[in-house]
mmCIF file of C-alpha atoms and ligand atoms in Angstrom:
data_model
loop_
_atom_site.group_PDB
_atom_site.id
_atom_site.type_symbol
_atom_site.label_atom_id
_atom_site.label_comp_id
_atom_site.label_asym_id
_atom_site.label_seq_id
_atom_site.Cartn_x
_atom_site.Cartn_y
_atom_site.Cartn_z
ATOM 1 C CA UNK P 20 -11.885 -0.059 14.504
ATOM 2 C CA UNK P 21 -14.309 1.411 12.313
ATOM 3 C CA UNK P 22 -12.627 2.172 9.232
ATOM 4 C CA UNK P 23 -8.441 1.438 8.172
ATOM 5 C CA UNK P 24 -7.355 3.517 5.483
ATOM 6 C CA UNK P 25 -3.907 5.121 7.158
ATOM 7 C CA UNK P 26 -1.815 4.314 10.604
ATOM 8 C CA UNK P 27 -3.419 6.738 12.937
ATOM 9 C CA UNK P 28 -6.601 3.878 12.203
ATOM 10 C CA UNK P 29 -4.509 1.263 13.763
ATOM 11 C CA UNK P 30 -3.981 2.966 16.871
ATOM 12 C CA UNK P 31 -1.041 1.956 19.256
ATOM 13 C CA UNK P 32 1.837 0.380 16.439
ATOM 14 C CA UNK P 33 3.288 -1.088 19.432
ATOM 15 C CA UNK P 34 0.312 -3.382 20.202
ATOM 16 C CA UNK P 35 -0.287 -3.625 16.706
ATOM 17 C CA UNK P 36 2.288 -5.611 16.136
ATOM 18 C CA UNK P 37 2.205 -7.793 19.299
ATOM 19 C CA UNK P 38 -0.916 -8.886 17.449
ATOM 20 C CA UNK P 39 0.520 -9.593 14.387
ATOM 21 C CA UNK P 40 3.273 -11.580 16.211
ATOM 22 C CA UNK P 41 0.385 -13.679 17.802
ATOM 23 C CA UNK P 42 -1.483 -14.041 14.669
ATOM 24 C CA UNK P 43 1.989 -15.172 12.976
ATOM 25 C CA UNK P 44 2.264 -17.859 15.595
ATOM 26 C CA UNK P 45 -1.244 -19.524 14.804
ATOM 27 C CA UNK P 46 -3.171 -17.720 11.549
ATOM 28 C CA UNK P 47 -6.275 -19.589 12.702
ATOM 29 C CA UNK P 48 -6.787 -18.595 16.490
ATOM 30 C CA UNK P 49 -9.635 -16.560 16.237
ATOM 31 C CA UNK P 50 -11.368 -18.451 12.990
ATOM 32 C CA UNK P 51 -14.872 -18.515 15.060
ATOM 33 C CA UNK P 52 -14.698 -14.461 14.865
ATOM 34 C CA UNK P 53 -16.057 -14.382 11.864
ATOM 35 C CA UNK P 54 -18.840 -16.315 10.867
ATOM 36 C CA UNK P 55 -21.695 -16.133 9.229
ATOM 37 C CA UNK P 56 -19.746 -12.386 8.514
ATOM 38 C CA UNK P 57 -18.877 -11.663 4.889
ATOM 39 C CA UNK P 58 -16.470 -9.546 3.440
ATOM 40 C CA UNK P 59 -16.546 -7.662 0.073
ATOM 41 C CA UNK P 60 -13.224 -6.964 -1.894
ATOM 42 C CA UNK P 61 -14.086 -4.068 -4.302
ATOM 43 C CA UNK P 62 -11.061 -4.021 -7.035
ATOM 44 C CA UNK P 63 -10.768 -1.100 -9.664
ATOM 45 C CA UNK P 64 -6.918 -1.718 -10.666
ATOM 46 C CA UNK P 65 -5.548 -5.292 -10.934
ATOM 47 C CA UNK P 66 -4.003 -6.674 -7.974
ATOM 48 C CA UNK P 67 -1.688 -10.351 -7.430
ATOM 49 C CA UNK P 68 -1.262 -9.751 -3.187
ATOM 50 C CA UNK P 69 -3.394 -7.906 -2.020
ATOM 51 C CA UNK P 70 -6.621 -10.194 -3.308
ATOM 52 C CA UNK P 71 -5.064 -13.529 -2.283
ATOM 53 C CA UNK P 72 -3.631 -12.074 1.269
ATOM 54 C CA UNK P 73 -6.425 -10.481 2.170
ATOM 55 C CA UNK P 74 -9.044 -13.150 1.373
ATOM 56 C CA UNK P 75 -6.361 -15.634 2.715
ATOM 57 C CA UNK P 76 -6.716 -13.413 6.278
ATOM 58 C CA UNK P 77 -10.942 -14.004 5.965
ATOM 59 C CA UNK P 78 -10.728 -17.126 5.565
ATOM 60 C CA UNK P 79 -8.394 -17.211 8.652
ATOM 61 C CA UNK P 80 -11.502 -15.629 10.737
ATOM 62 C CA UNK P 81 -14.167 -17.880 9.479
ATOM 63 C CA UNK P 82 -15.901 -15.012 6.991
ATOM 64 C CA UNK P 83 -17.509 -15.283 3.349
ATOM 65 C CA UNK P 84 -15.839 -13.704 0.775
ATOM 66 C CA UNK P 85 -16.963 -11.403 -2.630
ATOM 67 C CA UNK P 86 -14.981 -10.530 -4.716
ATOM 68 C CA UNK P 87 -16.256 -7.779 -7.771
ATOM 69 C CA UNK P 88 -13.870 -6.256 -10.595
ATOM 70 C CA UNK P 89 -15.227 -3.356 -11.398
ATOM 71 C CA UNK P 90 -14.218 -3.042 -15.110
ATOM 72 C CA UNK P 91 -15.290 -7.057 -15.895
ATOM 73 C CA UNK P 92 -18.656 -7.982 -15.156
ATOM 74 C CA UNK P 93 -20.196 -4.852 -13.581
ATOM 75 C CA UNK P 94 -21.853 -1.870 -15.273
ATOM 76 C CA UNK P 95 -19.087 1.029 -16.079
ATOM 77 C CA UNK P 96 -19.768 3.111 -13.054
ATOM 78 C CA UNK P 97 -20.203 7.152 -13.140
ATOM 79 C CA UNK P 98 -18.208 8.784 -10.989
ATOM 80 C CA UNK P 99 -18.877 12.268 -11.151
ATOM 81 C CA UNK P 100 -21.915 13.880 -9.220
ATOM 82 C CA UNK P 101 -24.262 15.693 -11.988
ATOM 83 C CA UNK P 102 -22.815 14.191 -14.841
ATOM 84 C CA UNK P 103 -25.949 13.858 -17.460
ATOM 85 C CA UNK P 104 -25.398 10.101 -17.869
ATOM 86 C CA UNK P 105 -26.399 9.780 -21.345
ATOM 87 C CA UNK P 106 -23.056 7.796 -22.000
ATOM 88 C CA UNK P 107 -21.428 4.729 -22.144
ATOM 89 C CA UNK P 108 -21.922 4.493 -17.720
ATOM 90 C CA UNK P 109 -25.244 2.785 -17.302
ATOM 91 C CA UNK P 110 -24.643 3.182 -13.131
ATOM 92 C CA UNK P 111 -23.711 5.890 -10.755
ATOM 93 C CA UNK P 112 -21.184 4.940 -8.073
ATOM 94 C CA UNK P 113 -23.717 6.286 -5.667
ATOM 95 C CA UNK P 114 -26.159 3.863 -5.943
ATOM 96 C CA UNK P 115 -23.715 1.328 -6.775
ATOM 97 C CA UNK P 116 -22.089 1.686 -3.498
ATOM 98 C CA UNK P 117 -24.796 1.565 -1.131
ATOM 99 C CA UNK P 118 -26.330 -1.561 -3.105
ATOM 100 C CA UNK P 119 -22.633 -3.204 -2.227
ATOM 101 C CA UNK P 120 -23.007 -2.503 0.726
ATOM 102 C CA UNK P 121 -26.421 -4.194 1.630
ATOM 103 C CA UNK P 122 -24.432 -7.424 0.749
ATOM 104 C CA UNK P 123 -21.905 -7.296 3.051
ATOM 105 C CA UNK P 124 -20.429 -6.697 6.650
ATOM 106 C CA UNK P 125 -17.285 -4.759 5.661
ATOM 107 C CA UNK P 126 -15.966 -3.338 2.292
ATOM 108 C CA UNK P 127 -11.991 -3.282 1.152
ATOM 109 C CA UNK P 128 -11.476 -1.205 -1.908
ATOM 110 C CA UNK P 129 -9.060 -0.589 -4.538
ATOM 111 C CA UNK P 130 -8.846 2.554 -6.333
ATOM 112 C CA UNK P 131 -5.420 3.612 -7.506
ATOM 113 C CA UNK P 132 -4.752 7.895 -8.239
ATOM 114 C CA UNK P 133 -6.316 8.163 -11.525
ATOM 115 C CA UNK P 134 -3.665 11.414 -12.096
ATOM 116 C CA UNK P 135 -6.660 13.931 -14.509
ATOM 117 C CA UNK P 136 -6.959 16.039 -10.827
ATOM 118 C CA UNK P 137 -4.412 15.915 -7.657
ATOM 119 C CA UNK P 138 -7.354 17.578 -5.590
ATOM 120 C CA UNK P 139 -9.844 14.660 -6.826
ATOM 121 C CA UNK P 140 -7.083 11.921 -6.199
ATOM 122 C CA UNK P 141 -5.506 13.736 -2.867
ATOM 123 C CA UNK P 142 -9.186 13.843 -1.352
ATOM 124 C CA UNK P 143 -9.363 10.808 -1.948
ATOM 125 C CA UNK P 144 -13.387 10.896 -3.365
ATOM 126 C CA UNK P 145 -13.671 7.100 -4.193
ATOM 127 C CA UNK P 146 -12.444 5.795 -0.818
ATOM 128 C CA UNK P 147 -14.408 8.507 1.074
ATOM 129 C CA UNK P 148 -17.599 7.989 -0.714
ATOM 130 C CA UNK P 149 -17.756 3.941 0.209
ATOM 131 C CA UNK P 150 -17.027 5.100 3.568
ATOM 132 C CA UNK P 151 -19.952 7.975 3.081
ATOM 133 C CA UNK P 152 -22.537 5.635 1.426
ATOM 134 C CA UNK P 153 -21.902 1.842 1.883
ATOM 135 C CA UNK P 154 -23.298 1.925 5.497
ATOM 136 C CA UNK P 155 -20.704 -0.395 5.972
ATOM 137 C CA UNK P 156 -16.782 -0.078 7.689
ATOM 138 C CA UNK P 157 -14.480 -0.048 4.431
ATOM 139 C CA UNK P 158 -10.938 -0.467 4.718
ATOM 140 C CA UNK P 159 -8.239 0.501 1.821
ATOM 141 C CA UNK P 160 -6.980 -2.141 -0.244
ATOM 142 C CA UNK P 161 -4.268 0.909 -2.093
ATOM 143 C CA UNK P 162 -6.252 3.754 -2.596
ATOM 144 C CA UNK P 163 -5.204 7.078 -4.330
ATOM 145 C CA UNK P 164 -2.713 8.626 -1.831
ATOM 146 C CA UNK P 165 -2.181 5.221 0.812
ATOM 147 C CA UNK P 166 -1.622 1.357 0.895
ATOM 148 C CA UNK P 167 -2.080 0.677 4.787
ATOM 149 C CA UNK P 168 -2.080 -3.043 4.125
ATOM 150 C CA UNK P 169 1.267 -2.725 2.726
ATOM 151 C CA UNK P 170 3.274 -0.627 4.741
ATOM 152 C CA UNK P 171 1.773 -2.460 8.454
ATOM 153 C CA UNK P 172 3.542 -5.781 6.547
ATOM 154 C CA UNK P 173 6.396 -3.642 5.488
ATOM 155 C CA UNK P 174 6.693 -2.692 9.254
ATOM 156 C CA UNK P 175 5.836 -6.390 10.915
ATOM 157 C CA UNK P 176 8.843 -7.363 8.254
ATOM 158 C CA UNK P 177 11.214 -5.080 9.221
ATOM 159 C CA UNK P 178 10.534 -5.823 12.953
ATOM 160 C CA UNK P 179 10.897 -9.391 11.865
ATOM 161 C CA UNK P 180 14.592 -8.920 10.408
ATOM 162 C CA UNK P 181 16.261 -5.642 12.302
ATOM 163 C CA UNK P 182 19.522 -6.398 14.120
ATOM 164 C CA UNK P 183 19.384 -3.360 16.186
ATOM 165 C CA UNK P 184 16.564 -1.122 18.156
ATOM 166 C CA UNK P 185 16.785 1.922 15.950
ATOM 167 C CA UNK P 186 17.587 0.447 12.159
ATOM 168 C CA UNK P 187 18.302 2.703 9.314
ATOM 169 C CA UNK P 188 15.803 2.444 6.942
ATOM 170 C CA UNK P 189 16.063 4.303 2.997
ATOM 171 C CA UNK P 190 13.645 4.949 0.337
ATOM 172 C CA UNK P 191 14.879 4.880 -2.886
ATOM 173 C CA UNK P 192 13.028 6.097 -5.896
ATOM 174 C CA UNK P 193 14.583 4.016 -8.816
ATOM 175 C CA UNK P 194 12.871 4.613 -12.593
ATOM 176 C CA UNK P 195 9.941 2.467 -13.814
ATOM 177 C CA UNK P 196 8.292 2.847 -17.724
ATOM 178 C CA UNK P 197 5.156 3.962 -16.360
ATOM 179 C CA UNK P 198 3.780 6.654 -14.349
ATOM 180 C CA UNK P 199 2.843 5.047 -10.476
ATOM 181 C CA UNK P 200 1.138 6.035 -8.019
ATOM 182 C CA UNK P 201 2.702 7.548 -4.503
ATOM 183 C CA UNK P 202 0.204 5.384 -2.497
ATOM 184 C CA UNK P 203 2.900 3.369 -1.835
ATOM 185 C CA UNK P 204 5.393 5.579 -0.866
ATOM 186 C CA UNK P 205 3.256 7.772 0.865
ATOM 187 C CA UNK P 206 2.083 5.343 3.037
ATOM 188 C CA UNK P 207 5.428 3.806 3.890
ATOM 189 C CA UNK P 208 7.003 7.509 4.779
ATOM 190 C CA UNK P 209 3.745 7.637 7.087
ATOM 191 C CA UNK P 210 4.405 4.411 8.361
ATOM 192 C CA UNK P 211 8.245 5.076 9.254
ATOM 193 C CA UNK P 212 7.696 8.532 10.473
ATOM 194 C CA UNK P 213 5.423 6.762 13.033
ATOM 195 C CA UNK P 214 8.341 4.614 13.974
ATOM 196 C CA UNK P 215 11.431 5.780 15.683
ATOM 197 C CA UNK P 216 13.541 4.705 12.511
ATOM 198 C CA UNK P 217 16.121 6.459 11.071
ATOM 199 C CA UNK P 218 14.602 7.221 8.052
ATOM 200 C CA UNK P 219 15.890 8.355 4.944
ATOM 201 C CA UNK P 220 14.289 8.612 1.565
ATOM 202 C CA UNK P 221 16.260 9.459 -1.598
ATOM 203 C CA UNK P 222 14.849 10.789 -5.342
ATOM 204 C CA UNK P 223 16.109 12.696 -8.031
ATOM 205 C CA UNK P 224 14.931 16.322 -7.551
ATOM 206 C CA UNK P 225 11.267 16.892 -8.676
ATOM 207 C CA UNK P 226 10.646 13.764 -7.079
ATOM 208 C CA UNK P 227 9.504 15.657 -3.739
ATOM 209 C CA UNK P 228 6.479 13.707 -1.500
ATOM 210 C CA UNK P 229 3.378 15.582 -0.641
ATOM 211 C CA UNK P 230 5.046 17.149 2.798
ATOM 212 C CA UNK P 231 1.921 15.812 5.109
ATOM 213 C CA UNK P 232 3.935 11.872 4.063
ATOM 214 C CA UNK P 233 7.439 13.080 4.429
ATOM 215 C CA UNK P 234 7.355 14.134 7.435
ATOM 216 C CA UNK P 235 10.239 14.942 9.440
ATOM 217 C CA UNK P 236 12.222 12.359 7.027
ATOM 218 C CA UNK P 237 15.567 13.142 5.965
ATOM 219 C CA UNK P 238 15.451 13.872 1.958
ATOM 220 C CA UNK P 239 19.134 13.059 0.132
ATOM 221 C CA UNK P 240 19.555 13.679 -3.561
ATOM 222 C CA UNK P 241 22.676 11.864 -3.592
ATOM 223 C CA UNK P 242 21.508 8.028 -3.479
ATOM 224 C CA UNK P 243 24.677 6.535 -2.888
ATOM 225 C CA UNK P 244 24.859 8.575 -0.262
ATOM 226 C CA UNK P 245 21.377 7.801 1.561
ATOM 227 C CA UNK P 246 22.268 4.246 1.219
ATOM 228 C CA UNK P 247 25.512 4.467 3.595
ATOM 229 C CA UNK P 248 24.843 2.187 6.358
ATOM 230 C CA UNK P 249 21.658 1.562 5.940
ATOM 231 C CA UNK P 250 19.734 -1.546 7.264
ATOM 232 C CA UNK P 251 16.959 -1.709 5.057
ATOM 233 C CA UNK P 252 16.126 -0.629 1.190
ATOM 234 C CA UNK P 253 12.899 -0.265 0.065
ATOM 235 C CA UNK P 254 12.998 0.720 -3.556
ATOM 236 C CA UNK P 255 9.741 1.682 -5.530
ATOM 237 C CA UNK P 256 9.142 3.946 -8.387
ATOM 238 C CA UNK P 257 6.343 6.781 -8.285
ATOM 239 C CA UNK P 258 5.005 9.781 -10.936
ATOM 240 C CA UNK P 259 6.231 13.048 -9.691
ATOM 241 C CA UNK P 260 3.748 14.915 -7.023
ATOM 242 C CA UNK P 261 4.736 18.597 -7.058
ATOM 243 C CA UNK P 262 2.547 21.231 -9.362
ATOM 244 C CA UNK P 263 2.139 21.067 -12.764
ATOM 245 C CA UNK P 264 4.554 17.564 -12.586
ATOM 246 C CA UNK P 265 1.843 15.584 -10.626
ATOM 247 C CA UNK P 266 1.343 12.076 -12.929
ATOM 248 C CA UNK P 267 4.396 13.076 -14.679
ATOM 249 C CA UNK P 268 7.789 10.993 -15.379
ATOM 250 C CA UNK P 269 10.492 13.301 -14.756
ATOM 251 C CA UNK P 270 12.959 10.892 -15.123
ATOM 252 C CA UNK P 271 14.382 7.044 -16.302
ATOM 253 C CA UNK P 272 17.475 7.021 -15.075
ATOM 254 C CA UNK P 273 18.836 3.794 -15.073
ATOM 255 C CA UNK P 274 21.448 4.847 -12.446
ATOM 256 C CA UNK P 275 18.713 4.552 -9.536
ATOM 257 C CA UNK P 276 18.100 1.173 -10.591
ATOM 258 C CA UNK P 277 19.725 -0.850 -7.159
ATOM 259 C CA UNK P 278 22.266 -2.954 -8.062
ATOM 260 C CA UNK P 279 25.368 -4.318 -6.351
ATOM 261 C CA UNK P 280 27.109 -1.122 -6.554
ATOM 262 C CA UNK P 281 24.685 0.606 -4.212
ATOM 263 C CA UNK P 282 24.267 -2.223 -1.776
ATOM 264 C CA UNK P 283 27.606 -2.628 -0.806
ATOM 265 C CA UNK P 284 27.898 0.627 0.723
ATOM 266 C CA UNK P 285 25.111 -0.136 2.783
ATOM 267 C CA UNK P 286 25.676 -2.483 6.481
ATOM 268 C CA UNK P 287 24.743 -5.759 4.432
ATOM 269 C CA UNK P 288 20.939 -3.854 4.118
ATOM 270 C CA UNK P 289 17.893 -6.499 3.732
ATOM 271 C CA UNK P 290 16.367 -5.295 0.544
ATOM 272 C CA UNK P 291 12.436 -4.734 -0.078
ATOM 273 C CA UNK P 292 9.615 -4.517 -2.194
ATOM 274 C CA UNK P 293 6.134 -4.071 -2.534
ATOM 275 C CA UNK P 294 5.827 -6.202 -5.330
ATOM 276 C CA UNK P 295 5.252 -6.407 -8.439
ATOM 277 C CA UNK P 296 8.829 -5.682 -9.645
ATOM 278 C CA UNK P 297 9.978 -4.176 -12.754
ATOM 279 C CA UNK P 298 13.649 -6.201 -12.867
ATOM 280 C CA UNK P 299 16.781 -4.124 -14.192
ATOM 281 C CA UNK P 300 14.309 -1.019 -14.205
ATOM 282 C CA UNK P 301 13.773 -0.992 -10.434
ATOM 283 C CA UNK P 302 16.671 -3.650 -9.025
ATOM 284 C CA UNK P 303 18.856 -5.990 -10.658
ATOM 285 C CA UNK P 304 18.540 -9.444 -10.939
ATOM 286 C CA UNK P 305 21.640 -10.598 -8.675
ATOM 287 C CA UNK P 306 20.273 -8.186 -5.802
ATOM 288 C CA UNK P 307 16.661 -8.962 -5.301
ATOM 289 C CA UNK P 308 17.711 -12.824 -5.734
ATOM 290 C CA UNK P 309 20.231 -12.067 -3.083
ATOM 291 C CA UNK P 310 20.043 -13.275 0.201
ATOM 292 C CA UNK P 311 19.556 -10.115 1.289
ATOM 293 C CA UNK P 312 16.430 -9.933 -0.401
ATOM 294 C CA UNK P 313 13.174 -10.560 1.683
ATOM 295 C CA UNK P 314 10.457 -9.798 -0.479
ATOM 296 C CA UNK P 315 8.651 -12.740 -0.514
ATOM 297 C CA UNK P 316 8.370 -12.911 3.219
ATOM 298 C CA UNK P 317 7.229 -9.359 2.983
ATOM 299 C CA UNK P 318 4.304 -10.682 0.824
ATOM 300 C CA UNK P 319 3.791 -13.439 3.005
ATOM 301 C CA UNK P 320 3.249 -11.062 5.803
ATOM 302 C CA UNK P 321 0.449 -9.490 3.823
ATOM 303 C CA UNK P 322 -1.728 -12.308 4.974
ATOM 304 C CA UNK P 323 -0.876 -11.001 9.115
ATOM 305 C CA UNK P 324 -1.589 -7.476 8.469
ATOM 306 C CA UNK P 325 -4.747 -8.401 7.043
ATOM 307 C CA UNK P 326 -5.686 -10.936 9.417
ATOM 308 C CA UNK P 327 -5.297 -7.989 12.474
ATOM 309 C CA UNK P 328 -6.898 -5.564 10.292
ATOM 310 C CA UNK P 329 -10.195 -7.670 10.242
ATOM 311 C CA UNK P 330 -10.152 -9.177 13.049
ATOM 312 C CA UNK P 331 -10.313 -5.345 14.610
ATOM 313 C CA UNK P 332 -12.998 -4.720 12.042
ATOM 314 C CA UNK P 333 -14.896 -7.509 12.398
ATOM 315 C CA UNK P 334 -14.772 -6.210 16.227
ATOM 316 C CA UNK P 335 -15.759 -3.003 15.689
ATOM 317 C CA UNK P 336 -18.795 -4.041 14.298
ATOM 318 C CA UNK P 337 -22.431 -3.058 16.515
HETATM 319 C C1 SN0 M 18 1.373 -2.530 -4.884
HETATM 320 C C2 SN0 M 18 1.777 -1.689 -6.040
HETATM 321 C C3 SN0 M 18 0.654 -1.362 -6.968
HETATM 322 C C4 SN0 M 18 1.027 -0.379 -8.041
HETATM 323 N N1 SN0 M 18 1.957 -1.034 -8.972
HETATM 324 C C5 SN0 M 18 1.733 -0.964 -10.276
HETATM 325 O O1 SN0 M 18 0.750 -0.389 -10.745
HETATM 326 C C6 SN0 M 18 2.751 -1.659 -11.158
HETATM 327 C C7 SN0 M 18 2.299 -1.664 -12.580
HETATM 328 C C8 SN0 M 18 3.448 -1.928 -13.569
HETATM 329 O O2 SN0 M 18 4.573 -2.250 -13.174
HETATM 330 O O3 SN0 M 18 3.150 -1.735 -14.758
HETATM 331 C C9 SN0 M 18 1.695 0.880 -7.470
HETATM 332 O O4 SN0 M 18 2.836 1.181 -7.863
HETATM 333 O O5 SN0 M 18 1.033 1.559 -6.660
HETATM 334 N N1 CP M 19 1.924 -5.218 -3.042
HETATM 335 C C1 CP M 19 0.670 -5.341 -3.522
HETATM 336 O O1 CP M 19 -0.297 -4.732 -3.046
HETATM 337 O O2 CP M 19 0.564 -6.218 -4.593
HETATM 338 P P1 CP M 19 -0.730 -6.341 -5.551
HETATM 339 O O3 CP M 19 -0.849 -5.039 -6.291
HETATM 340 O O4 CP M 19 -0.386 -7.533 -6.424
HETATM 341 O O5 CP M 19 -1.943 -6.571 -4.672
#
């Protein structure tokens, strides 16, 4: 593997996760893979999982690990190309990046939608200009429209826990104080689509995905009505996508928050979450404290996913 920034990098999801399952069973059985290799975590938005998980899974195979915030310690970083940088941004990203990338075997990067341009944060120019000019494989770490990392441990968990072949599995929108990315969500609709779920995902109107991440997804309006049956929730909040809406919050409405109410129409559904949580904006206290509630061995499998990422990396490399 060469580069891991969406699931068509991961290949077969089948074999995928027979690896994860193996890794699962003993973290440490291929920790002579990667030495004397180091690895380079590149974060531009804060981050609790993803660093520890990920640097966890190095460890695992043996590497060295960096670790630079952008925004403490290094120079503010231009982004734009022929910006006159007579500024406040002593360093351009493009020399920045290939610098970086003399230090190192493989890059992850954070860089979260920055919402001033959908066609800047939709191309996704940060991520694609590491993999352009670091010389080096780069994998995403949640970039602008994907979090890959996320949604294979979202998957791996909800192999983990389904009772039955074909699970139903809903996305629910519910209303955070800030405007959030749709990396998340995105990638998770990807994700499921390349499952043979049955997948649901339910927002107030305005709410609509970029189509290329919905997919052939069922989209309900009615919440309580997505949720009927279902086997899985996976609540998260996100700033609307469509037109002039995109970075907007359309709505706040505490009636998407998940509480009791909607669970119980569901088949006793194991609830999820990316993490970090918003409480009694996103899902009451009584229901992610439930035992239906498996978001902390979702984060835990954030070290797996991680671990089979760079192991495939670190095998890719010439
Ligand atoms: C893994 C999730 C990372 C990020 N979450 C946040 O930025 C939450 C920030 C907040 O709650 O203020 C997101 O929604 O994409
Ligand atoms: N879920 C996740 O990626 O968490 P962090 O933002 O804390 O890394």
């Amino acid at each position: 593997m060469k580069k891991f920034t969406c699931v068509q990098d991961i290949g077969d999801l089948k074999s995928a996760l027979a690896e994860a399952f193996e890794i699962q069973k003993d973290r440490f059985k291929y920790v002579e893979l990667g030495r004397n290799k180091t690895l380079m975590m590149i974060f531009f938005n804060s981050s609790l999982r993803t660093r520890l998980s990920t640097q966890k899974a190095a460890l695992n195979l043996g590497m060295n690990v960096m670790v630079l915030d952008i925004n403490q310690g290094a120079w503010k970083l231009e982004t734009e190309r022929g910006v006159i940088m007579d500024g406040d941004k002593p360093e351009h990203l493009l020399e920045a990046i290939p610098v970086m990338g003399c230090y190192c075997d493989i890059i992850g990067v954070r860089s979260f939608a920055r919402f001033e341009d959908r066609d800047f944060d939709y191309q996704e120019t940060i991520l694609n200009q590491f993999i352009q000019y670091s010389g080096r494989p780069v994998f995403s770490m949640e970039a602008a429209t994907r979090h890959p990392l996320q949604s294979f441990a979202d998957l791996i968990t909800i192999e983990e826990y389904k009772k039955t072949a074909r699970p139903k599995v809903v996305m629910t929108w519910a209303p955070h104080p800030r405007p959030l990315p749709q990396a998340v969500p995105n990638s998770f609709a990807e994700w499921m689509n390349a499952t043979d779920y049955d997948f649901v995902i339910t927002h107030p109107e305005g709410y609509e995905l970029a189509p290329q991440f919905v997919g052939n997804a069922k989209v309900e309006y009615d919440q309580m009505k997505a949720f009927e049956g279902a086997d899985f929730i996976y609540a998260k909040n996100w700033a609307a996508y469509t037109g002039d809406n995109y970075g907007q919050i359309l709505s706040k409405d505490r009636e998407w928050t998940v509480s009791d109410r909607q669970m119980a129409v569901t088949n006793n559904a194991f609830f999820m979450h990316c993490l970090p949580v918003r409480r009694n904006m996103i899902v009451t206290d009584d229901v992610i404290e439930s035992p239906q509630s498996i978001v902390i061995p979702e984060a835990a499998n954030r070290e797996i996913s991680a671990t089979v990422v760079l192991k495939r990396l670190i095998e890719g490399l010439e």
